[in-house]
Short mmCIF file of C-alpha atoms and ligand atoms in Angstrom, two decimals:
data_model
loop_
_atom_site.label_atom_id
_atom_site.label_comp_id
_atom_site.label_asym_id
_atom_site.label_seq_id
_atom_site.Cartn_x
_atom_site.Cartn_y
_atom_site.Cartn_z
CA MET A 1 -21.62 -15.72 -15.00
CA ILE A 2 -18.30 -13.45 -15.83
CA LYS A 3 -16.23 -13.39 -12.51
CA ALA A 4 -12.72 -12.03 -11.23
CA ILE A 5 -9.59 -13.28 -12.10
CA THR A 6 -8.09 -15.82 -9.60
CA GLY A 7 -5.95 -13.59 -7.23
CA THR A 8 -7.32 -10.21 -7.72
CA LYS A 9 -10.09 -8.83 -5.33
CA ASP A 10 -12.67 -6.06 -5.50
CA ILE A 11 -12.37 -3.24 -3.14
CA LEU A 12 -15.87 -2.87 -2.00
CA PRO A 13 -17.28 0.70 -0.19
CA SER A 14 -17.27 -1.78 2.59
CA ASP A 15 -13.88 -1.59 3.10
CA VAL A 16 -12.51 1.39 1.11
CA SER A 17 -12.79 3.88 4.01
CA ARG A 18 -9.21 1.65 5.67
CA TRP A 19 -7.64 1.44 2.19
CA GLN A 20 -8.35 5.60 2.10
CA TYR A 21 -7.02 5.60 5.98
CA LEU A 22 -4.18 3.87 4.85
CA GLU A 23 -2.99 6.05 1.08
CA LYS A 24 -4.00 9.65 3.74
CA LEU A 25 -1.23 8.01 6.29
CA LEU A 26 1.09 7.05 3.48
CA ARG A 27 0.86 10.59 1.49
CA GLU A 28 1.64 12.50 4.93
CA THR A 29 4.35 10.32 5.84
CA PHE A 30 6.25 10.94 2.77
CA GLN A 31 5.61 14.80 2.77
CA LEU A 32 6.94 14.59 6.34
CA PHE A 33 9.85 13.13 5.13
CA ASN A 34 10.29 15.19 2.00
CA TYR A 35 9.43 12.37 -0.39
CA LYS A 36 7.84 13.52 -3.95
CA GLU A 37 5.60 11.08 -5.66
CA ILE A 38 6.27 9.35 -9.09
CA ARG A 39 3.32 7.70 -11.27
CA THR A 40 4.96 5.26 -13.27
CA PRO A 41 3.03 3.04 -16.42
CA ILE A 42 1.90 -0.21 -14.79
CA PHE A 43 3.56 -2.29 -18.14
CA GLU A 44 6.76 -1.85 -19.76
CA GLU A 45 9.03 -3.54 -22.10
CA THR A 46 9.64 -6.72 -20.72
CA GLY A 47 13.93 -6.47 -20.80
CA LEU A 48 13.45 -4.51 -18.01
CA PHE A 49 12.61 -6.64 -15.43
CA ALA A 50 14.43 -9.41 -16.72
CA ARG A 51 17.71 -6.71 -16.87
CA SER A 52 16.80 -5.14 -13.33
CA ILE A 53 15.46 -8.11 -10.55
CA GLY A 54 17.36 -10.41 -12.68
CA GLU A 55 16.80 -13.46 -14.97
CA GLU A 56 16.98 -16.14 -12.30
CA THR A 57 14.61 -14.64 -9.70
CA ASP A 58 11.21 -16.60 -9.01
CA ILE A 59 9.79 -12.81 -10.03
CA VAL A 60 11.25 -13.59 -13.90
CA SER A 61 11.42 -16.85 -14.18
CA LYS A 62 8.01 -17.94 -13.11
CA GLU A 63 5.55 -14.71 -11.85
CA MET A 64 5.16 -11.91 -14.81
CA TYR A 65 2.30 -11.26 -16.67
CA THR A 66 3.96 -11.31 -19.76
CA PHE A 67 2.95 -11.02 -23.58
CA LYS A 68 2.90 -9.40 -27.20
CA ASP A 69 1.34 -6.79 -27.83
CA ARG A 70 -0.10 -5.98 -31.19
CA SER A 71 2.91 -5.12 -33.00
CA GLU A 72 5.13 -7.74 -31.07
CA THR A 73 6.64 -6.31 -28.61
CA SER A 74 6.82 -8.02 -25.35
CA ILE A 75 5.30 -6.05 -22.59
CA THR A 76 5.01 -7.57 -18.67
CA LEU A 77 2.58 -5.68 -16.22
CA ARG A 78 5.05 -4.63 -13.54
CA PRO A 79 5.64 -7.18 -10.58
CA GLU A 80 7.49 -4.94 -8.33
CA ASN A 81 8.00 -1.15 -8.41
CA THR A 82 11.95 -0.04 -8.48
CA ALA A 83 12.59 -0.86 -11.74
CA GLY A 84 10.25 1.69 -13.48
CA VAL A 85 11.03 3.82 -11.54
CA VAL A 86 14.95 3.81 -12.29
CA ARG A 87 13.86 3.59 -15.88
CA SER A 88 11.71 6.99 -15.78
CA PHE A 89 14.77 8.22 -13.60
CA ILE A 90 17.16 7.14 -16.57
CA GLU A 91 15.11 8.44 -19.31
CA GLN A 92 14.02 12.10 -17.71
CA SER A 93 17.55 12.70 -16.53
CA LEU A 94 16.42 13.77 -13.39
CA GLY A 95 19.65 12.95 -11.98
CA ALA A 96 20.47 16.27 -13.55
CA GLN A 97 18.24 18.28 -12.30
CA GLN A 98 18.69 17.46 -8.52
CA SER A 99 21.70 16.03 -7.18
CA LEU A 100 19.37 13.55 -4.31
CA ASN A 101 16.13 12.13 -5.67
CA LYS A 102 13.49 11.18 -2.97
CA LEU A 103 10.71 9.75 -4.57
CA TYR A 104 7.67 7.58 -3.47
CA TYR A 105 4.54 5.23 -5.09
CA ILE A 106 1.36 3.43 -4.77
CA GLY A 107 -0.29 1.43 -7.07
CA SER A 108 -0.87 -1.71 -8.23
CA MET A 109 1.90 -5.00 -8.96
CA PHE A 110 1.19 -8.14 -10.72
CA ARG A 111 2.41 -11.65 -10.44
CA GLN A 112 1.71 -14.67 -11.31
CA GLU A 113 1.90 -16.70 -7.55
CA ARG A 114 -0.27 -19.03 -6.07
CA PRO A 115 -3.04 -17.30 -3.88
CA GLN A 116 -3.35 -17.52 -0.50
CA ALA A 117 -4.03 -15.10 2.77
CA GLY A 118 -2.26 -11.83 2.56
CA ARG A 119 -0.86 -13.78 -1.78
CA LEU A 120 -2.24 -12.12 -4.68
CA ARG A 121 -2.06 -11.70 -8.46
CA GLN A 122 -2.84 -8.16 -8.32
CA PHE A 123 -2.10 -6.57 -5.03
CA HIS A 124 -0.76 -3.08 -4.13
CA GLN A 125 2.33 -1.82 -3.29
CA PHE A 126 3.94 1.72 -1.15
CA GLY A 127 7.35 2.20 -1.60
CA ALA A 128 10.39 4.95 -1.94
CA GLU A 129 13.28 5.37 -3.56
CA ALA A 130 16.28 7.90 -3.01
CA LEU A 131 18.63 7.98 -6.05
CA GLY A 132 21.64 9.79 -5.77
CA SER A 133 23.78 9.53 -2.98
CA THR A 134 25.60 6.17 -0.89
CA SER A 135 25.10 7.89 2.77
CA PRO A 136 23.73 5.00 4.37
CA LEU A 137 21.55 7.37 6.40
CA LEU A 138 18.99 6.68 4.00
CA ASP A 139 19.17 3.50 4.01
CA ALA A 140 18.37 4.13 8.00
CA GLU A 141 15.93 6.93 6.82
CA MET A 142 14.27 3.79 4.79
CA ILE A 143 13.76 1.31 7.90
CA GLN A 144 12.58 4.63 9.67
CA ILE A 145 9.57 5.40 7.01
CA ALA A 146 8.20 1.84 6.84
CA PHE A 147 8.42 1.26 10.49
CA HIS A 148 6.42 4.82 11.47
CA ILE A 149 3.91 3.70 9.09
CA LEU A 150 3.66 0.44 10.63
CA LYS A 151 3.23 1.93 13.71
CA ASN A 152 0.99 4.56 13.18
CA LEU A 153 -1.61 1.90 11.39
CA GLY A 154 -1.19 0.42 15.74
CA LEU A 155 0.49 -2.19 14.46
CA LYS A 156 2.50 -4.22 17.63
CA ASN A 157 3.83 -7.61 16.36
CA LEU A 158 6.55 -6.18 14.50
CA VAL A 159 10.36 -7.14 13.66
CA VAL A 160 12.57 -5.55 11.89
CA LYS A 161 15.63 -7.60 10.20
CA ILE A 162 18.84 -5.97 8.60
CA ASN A 163 21.53 -7.83 7.40
CA SER A 164 24.43 -6.29 4.76
CA LEU A 165 24.99 -8.20 1.43
CA GLY A 166 28.12 -6.64 1.11
CA ILE A 167 29.74 -5.71 -2.31
CA PRO A 168 29.33 -7.45 -5.67
CA GLU A 169 32.88 -8.40 -5.51
CA VAL A 170 32.41 -9.46 -1.55
CA ARG A 171 29.40 -11.55 -2.88
CA GLU A 172 30.66 -13.41 -4.98
CA ASN A 173 33.88 -14.75 -3.51
CA TYR A 174 31.54 -15.11 -0.89
CA LYS A 175 29.30 -17.10 -2.92
CA ASN A 176 32.55 -19.89 -3.18
CA VAL A 177 33.04 -20.03 -0.13
CA LEU A 178 29.14 -21.12 0.76
CA ARG A 179 29.81 -23.37 -2.66
CA ASP A 180 32.53 -25.25 -1.62
CA PHE A 181 30.46 -25.34 1.98
CA LEU A 182 28.35 -27.24 0.14
CA MET A 183 29.43 -28.82 -2.28
CA ASP A 184 29.46 -31.86 -0.47
CA LYS A 185 26.23 -31.67 1.07
CA LYS A 186 24.77 -31.07 -2.39
CA ASP A 187 23.75 -34.34 -3.01
CA LYS A 188 21.26 -33.93 0.31
CA LEU A 189 19.38 -31.13 -0.64
CA SER A 190 16.20 -29.90 -1.54
CA GLU A 191 15.19 -30.39 -5.57
CA GLU A 192 14.24 -26.79 -5.37
CA SER A 193 17.47 -25.93 -3.37
CA ARG A 194 19.79 -28.00 -6.13
CA LYS A 195 18.91 -25.89 -8.39
CA ARG A 196 19.23 -22.69 -6.16
CA PHE A 197 23.21 -24.55 -6.27
CA GLU A 198 23.23 -23.82 -9.29
CA THR A 199 21.19 -20.69 -10.52
CA ASN A 200 21.34 -18.67 -7.09
CA ILE A 201 22.83 -19.81 -4.11
CA LEU A 202 22.27 -17.44 -2.08
CA ARG A 203 18.61 -18.19 -1.97
CA ILE A 204 18.97 -21.48 -0.33
CA PHE A 205 18.89 -19.92 2.72
CA ASP A 206 15.37 -18.83 2.14
CA SER A 207 14.36 -22.48 1.80
CA LYS A 208 11.60 -23.48 4.36
CA ILE A 209 12.37 -27.09 4.07
CA GLU A 210 13.55 -29.00 6.90
CA VAL A 211 16.83 -30.38 5.44
CA ASP A 212 17.58 -27.93 3.77
CA GLN A 213 17.53 -25.73 7.40
CA THR A 214 19.60 -28.67 9.08
CA ILE A 215 22.23 -27.81 6.04
CA MET A 216 22.30 -24.54 6.15
CA LYS A 217 22.46 -24.01 9.78
CA ASP A 218 26.50 -24.47 9.84
CA ALA A 219 26.67 -22.37 6.59
CA PRO A 220 29.39 -19.45 6.41
CA LEU A 221 27.87 -16.32 6.72
CA LEU A 222 28.32 -13.31 4.05
CA ILE A 223 27.78 -10.48 6.74
CA ASP A 224 31.37 -12.31 8.70
CA TYR A 225 32.97 -11.66 4.89
CA LEU A 226 31.79 -7.70 4.13
CA ASP A 227 34.58 -5.24 3.28
CA THR A 228 34.98 -2.46 4.99
CA GLN A 229 33.06 -0.24 3.53
CA SER A 230 30.37 -2.24 3.71
CA LYS A 231 30.47 -2.94 7.43
CA SER A 232 31.12 0.85 8.47
CA ASP A 233 27.97 1.67 6.53
CA PHE A 234 26.00 -0.96 8.11
CA ASP A 235 27.21 -0.07 11.51
CA VAL A 236 25.88 3.86 11.41
CA VAL A 237 22.41 1.62 9.87
CA GLU A 238 22.97 -0.01 13.23
CA ASN A 239 23.61 2.89 15.29
CA TYR A 240 21.04 5.23 13.49
CA LEU A 241 18.19 2.46 14.46
CA THR A 242 19.67 2.30 18.20
CA ARG A 243 19.53 5.76 18.21
CA VAL A 244 16.06 6.92 17.16
CA SER A 245 14.91 3.62 19.50
CA ILE A 246 13.54 1.55 16.53
CA PRO A 247 14.39 -2.46 17.60
CA PHE A 248 16.24 -4.97 15.11
CA GLU A 249 18.10 -8.22 14.67
CA VAL A 250 20.57 -8.78 12.43
CA ASP A 251 19.59 -11.87 10.50
CA PRO A 252 22.35 -12.55 8.69
CA THR A 253 20.63 -14.98 6.36
CA LEU A 254 18.46 -12.14 4.91
CA VAL A 255 19.14 -12.46 1.13
CA ARG A 256 15.96 -11.11 -0.79
CA GLY A 257 15.08 -12.66 -3.81
CA LEU A 258 16.41 -9.83 -6.28
CA ASP A 259 18.97 -9.76 -7.93
CA TYR A 260 20.32 -5.96 -7.50
CA TYR A 261 20.43 -5.46 -4.38
CA THR A 262 23.89 -4.39 -2.69
CA LYS A 263 25.08 -3.01 1.25
CA THR A 264 22.18 -3.22 3.34
CA THR A 265 18.89 -5.12 2.95
CA PHE A 266 15.75 -5.09 5.23
CA GLU A 267 12.61 -6.26 5.85
CA ILE A 268 9.98 -5.89 8.59
CA VAL A 269 7.98 -8.73 9.19
CA SER A 270 4.30 -9.38 11.05
CA GLY A 271 3.92 -11.76 14.08
CA SER A 272 0.18 -11.73 12.99
CA VAL A 273 -0.55 -12.61 9.74
CA GLY A 274 0.22 -16.13 9.16
CA SER A 275 2.87 -17.90 6.94
CA GLN A 276 3.16 -14.87 4.51
CA SER A 277 4.96 -12.63 7.21
CA ALA A 278 6.17 -9.89 5.56
CA LEU A 279 5.11 -6.64 5.42
CA CYS A 280 7.65 -4.75 3.34
CA GLY A 281 11.11 -5.63 1.90
CA GLY A 282 13.83 -3.59 0.32
CA GLY A 283 17.63 -2.18 0.43
CA ARG A 284 20.58 -0.51 -0.75
CA TYR A 285 21.14 -1.28 -5.02
CA ASP A 286 23.96 1.09 -6.12
CA LEU A 287 24.72 -0.17 -9.45
CA LEU A 288 21.17 -1.08 -10.96
CA VAL A 289 21.06 2.55 -12.53
CA GLU A 290 24.56 1.95 -14.40
CA GLU A 291 22.59 -1.90 -15.07
CA LEU A 292 20.21 -0.26 -17.07
CA GLY A 293 22.22 1.90 -19.19
CA GLY A 294 21.55 5.20 -17.11
CA LYS A 295 24.72 7.19 -14.95
CA ALA A 296 26.27 5.10 -12.34
CA THR A 297 24.11 6.35 -9.56
CA PRO A 298 23.70 4.74 -5.79
CA GLY A 299 19.74 3.94 -4.85
CA VAL A 300 18.11 2.69 -1.37
CA GLY A 301 14.49 1.77 -1.68
CA PHE A 302 11.63 -0.02 -0.09
CA ALA A 303 8.25 -1.68 -1.36
CA ALA A 304 5.27 -2.46 1.52
CA GLY A 305 2.47 -5.13 0.67
CA MET A 306 -0.71 -3.18 1.35
CA GLU A 307 -3.23 -6.13 1.37
CA ARG A 308 -1.19 -7.45 4.02
CA ILE A 309 -0.51 -4.60 6.05
CA LEU A 310 -3.79 -4.14 6.01
CA LEU A 311 -4.34 -8.19 6.93
CA ALA A 312 -2.01 -7.37 10.02
CA CYS A 313 -4.05 -4.22 10.81
CA GLU A 314 -7.15 -6.70 11.08
CA ASN A 315 -6.09 -9.17 12.68
CA GLU A 316 -4.37 -6.95 14.96
CA LYS A 317 -7.43 -5.21 15.17
CA SER A 318 -5.04 -2.14 15.45
CA LEU A 319 -7.33 0.35 13.26
CA ASN A 320 -10.37 1.60 15.00
CA LEU A 321 -12.28 4.06 11.73
CA PRO A 322 -14.80 6.17 13.12
CA ALA A 323 -18.12 5.17 11.03
CA ASP A 324 -18.47 6.83 7.79
CA LEU A 325 -21.36 9.23 8.67
CA ILE A 326 -23.67 11.98 7.02
CA ASP A 327 -24.64 15.64 7.70
CA VAL A 328 -28.10 15.88 7.31
CA TYR A 329 -31.05 13.67 5.36
CA LEU A 330 -33.47 15.70 3.97
CA ILE A 331 -37.12 13.49 4.01
CA ARG A 332 -39.52 14.54 2.21
CA VAL A 333 -42.92 14.51 4.00
CA ASP A 334 -45.63 13.91 1.42
CA SER A 335 -47.34 11.00 0.95
CA ASN A 336 -46.93 9.37 -2.32
CA SER A 337 -50.41 9.20 -3.47
CA GLU A 338 -51.42 9.21 -7.10
CA GLU A 339 -53.26 12.23 -6.81
CA GLN A 340 -50.10 13.73 -4.83
CA LEU A 341 -47.79 13.67 -7.47
CA ASP A 342 -47.66 17.38 -8.31
CA VAL A 343 -46.76 18.34 -4.49
CA ASN A 344 -44.62 15.69 -4.92
CA LEU A 345 -42.69 16.87 -7.58
CA LYS A 346 -42.66 19.97 -6.64
CA LEU A 347 -41.64 19.13 -2.57
CA ASP A 348 -38.71 17.02 -4.60
CA LEU A 349 -37.58 20.04 -6.45
CA GLU A 350 -37.19 21.86 -2.97
CA VAL A 351 -35.56 18.95 -1.39
CA ALA A 352 -33.09 19.10 -4.41
CA ASN A 353 -32.52 22.54 -4.61
CA LEU A 354 -31.77 22.74 0.24
CA ALA A 355 -29.67 19.64 -1.07
CA SER A 356 -28.20 21.34 -3.04
CA MET A 357 -27.55 24.61 -0.84
CA PHE A 358 -26.03 22.67 2.06
CA ARG A 359 -23.58 20.64 -0.27
CA ARG A 360 -22.31 24.09 -1.21
CA GLU A 361 -21.76 24.95 2.80
CA ASN A 362 -19.95 21.82 2.57
CA LEU A 363 -22.64 20.23 4.31
CA ILE A 364 -22.30 16.34 3.47
CA CYS A 365 -26.38 15.46 2.71
CA GLU A 366 -28.73 12.68 1.11
CA TYR A 367 -32.16 12.90 0.26
CA ASP A 368 -34.46 9.70 -1.46
CA TYR A 369 -35.19 9.15 -4.94
CA LEU A 370 -36.99 5.99 -4.53
CA ASN A 371 -40.34 7.69 -3.67
CA ARG A 372 -40.09 6.04 -0.09
CA SER A 373 -41.94 6.25 2.39
CA VAL A 374 -41.30 8.72 5.39
CA LYS A 375 -40.75 5.54 7.46
CA ALA A 376 -38.32 4.61 5.25
CA GLN A 377 -36.39 7.37 4.39
CA MET A 378 -35.81 7.83 8.24
CA ARG A 379 -34.60 4.37 7.88
CA GLU A 380 -31.87 5.38 5.01
CA ALA A 381 -31.11 8.51 7.54
CA ASN A 382 -30.15 5.96 10.20
CA LYS A 383 -28.33 3.98 7.56
CA TYR A 384 -26.51 6.55 6.49
CA ASN A 385 -25.31 7.62 9.97
CA ALA A 386 -27.12 11.31 9.27
CA LYS A 387 -26.34 13.80 12.07
CA PHE A 388 -30.09 15.43 11.77
CA VAL A 389 -33.28 14.96 9.33
CA VAL A 390 -34.49 17.65 7.88
CA PHE A 391 -38.53 17.94 7.39
CA VAL A 392 -40.14 18.79 3.84
CA GLY A 393 -43.31 19.15 3.62
CA GLY A 394 -46.60 19.21 6.06
CA ASP A 395 -48.33 22.65 7.62
CA GLU A 396 -44.80 23.72 8.53
CA PHE A 397 -43.81 23.90 5.74
CA LYS A 398 -46.49 25.45 4.00
CA ASN A 399 -46.00 28.03 7.16
CA GLY A 400 -42.10 28.51 5.54
CA GLU A 401 -40.75 26.29 8.24
CA LEU A 402 -39.04 23.41 8.68
CA ASN A 403 -38.90 21.11 11.49
CA VAL A 404 -35.32 19.60 12.23
CA LYS A 405 -34.04 16.84 14.47
CA ASN A 406 -31.35 16.33 15.54
CA LEU A 407 -30.65 12.37 15.64
CA ALA A 408 -28.09 11.78 18.14
CA ASN A 409 -30.29 13.60 21.08
CA GLY A 410 -33.52 13.75 19.06
CA ASP A 411 -34.05 17.22 19.68
CA GLN A 412 -36.52 18.86 17.08
CA GLN A 413 -36.89 22.53 16.04
CA LEU A 414 -39.13 24.43 13.20
CA ILE A 415 -36.64 27.07 11.19
CA LYS A 416 -37.74 29.55 8.86
CA ILE A 417 -37.05 28.68 5.53
CA GLU A 418 -35.61 31.99 5.02
CA ASP A 419 -33.31 31.94 8.11
CA PHE A 420 -30.77 29.92 6.42
CA GLU A 421 -27.94 31.28 8.35
CA LYS A 422 -29.84 29.91 11.59
CA LEU A 423 -30.38 26.36 9.85
CA LYS A 424 -26.85 26.41 8.56
CA SER A 425 -25.18 27.28 11.60
CA LEU A 426 -26.94 24.26 13.59
CA LEU A 427 -26.21 21.62 10.73
CA LYS A 428 -22.70 22.87 11.59
CA ASN A 429 -22.82 22.12 14.41
P1 AMP B 1 9.09 -7.63 -3.11
O1 AMP B 1 8.92 -6.81 -4.09
O2 AMP B 1 9.12 -9.12 -3.32
O3 AMP B 1 10.51 -7.67 -1.95
O4 AMP B 1 7.98 -7.48 -2.14
C1 AMP B 1 7.55 -6.26 -0.89
C2 AMP B 1 6.61 -6.61 -0.09
O5 AMP B 1 5.19 -6.83 -1.47
C3 AMP B 1 6.22 -7.56 0.28
O6 AMP B 1 6.89 -8.28 1.81
C4 AMP B 1 4.80 -8.07 0.76
O7 AMP B 1 4.44 -7.42 1.74
C5 AMP B 1 4.61 -7.91 -0.62
N1 AMP B 1 3.99 -8.88 -1.73
C6 AMP B 1 5.19 -8.91 -2.48
N2 AMP B 1 4.45 -10.23 -3.58
C7 AMP B 1 3.21 -9.82 -2.74
C8 AMP B 1 1.93 -10.65 -3.44
N3 AMP B 1 2.14 -11.99 -4.79
N4 AMP B 1 0.77 -10.29 -2.93
C9 AMP B 1 0.36 -9.59 -1.62
N5 AMP B 1 1.59 -8.95 -1.47
C10 AMP B 1 3.22 -8.89 -2.10
#
């Protein structure tokens, strides 16, 4: 038996309506904020991710699906989509066509992490990128879009966390301050954090290990070292969020796992999904376009995990989707005994023809393909939540009539086959 790869998941028909509902909400929301969809390939040259996300990050150092293709090119399944969007922005000269590009995407991402609830190896993200402006209004707009979507899904247990990482010089300077602070405590840190001390010192703040947390409690904070521009931009973000009534907390330890961030970073966390609680994260990346070889262009964006969001919806029972239903189920009435084969074949064609007439009228319609008994067809009609059943066959049919039954209230009426208008308006009710 061949099984699905560890950390991947089938989204079955019984579950897909929640996905479609979310996707529809996403498209409507992005349209509302005037973002345009961009679809980039799901694999790219490995160097793109190494250069943008950062060699020392968890994603690049241990989570990417990287392989050589038949022409020995190193290829990676995208672990996130900012890099791909920025690559496309540069390659397709989108900045030359429009001074501000507001883009969104929805798609699969791949990371070889240890699977658990809310953490998969193939998962789905939606996200947005705005390229071409340094305005902190856009930073706040990103938070607003994400918040709007989560609120519209009925989620309640949300915390918006924001921080600023400042400009790179400030951050480099601060890293030295942090290094000085940790120098004589280094040996007490966990092994992972000792490693991070050398490679990615800011990420020690992410450690969940108690000894690390105790030490980091007294650490100097980057937010106290910000340059004036970063500080005033951060004020704008705070004022905007307050003005549009989005509750938030400033979390000076929010450093995020990717190297490309500058100034504003944020996360929205849910209290309803256990340890994998970050539903979405993002921030500003004013230097990334230039680092990837494009003309210097500021950018800001976010990405959100769709599995995790749907898990939060499930745990909060926040989505009450109407059951799928069909307008009409056609029931073939005559018996299915051998000698009736001819009659049945004729009736089958009548049923198929009526079905096609209904479908032309946009009525969702189904019938039996398995030569089942009337009783079994009726069971099917109920299983599909049919609003009406139409019986085709029997004496009524010989008299040129169809028996139409409203399954909600049990009402039945006979309608002449040739009076299709009447039939149609009854079924459309
Ligand atoms: P990141 O790109 O790491 O900032 O992640 C953004 C969002 O994607 C997170 O907040 C999660 O909701 C989601 N996410 C990241 N990694 C995974 C994963 N392995 N499985 C499911 N969702 C993920």
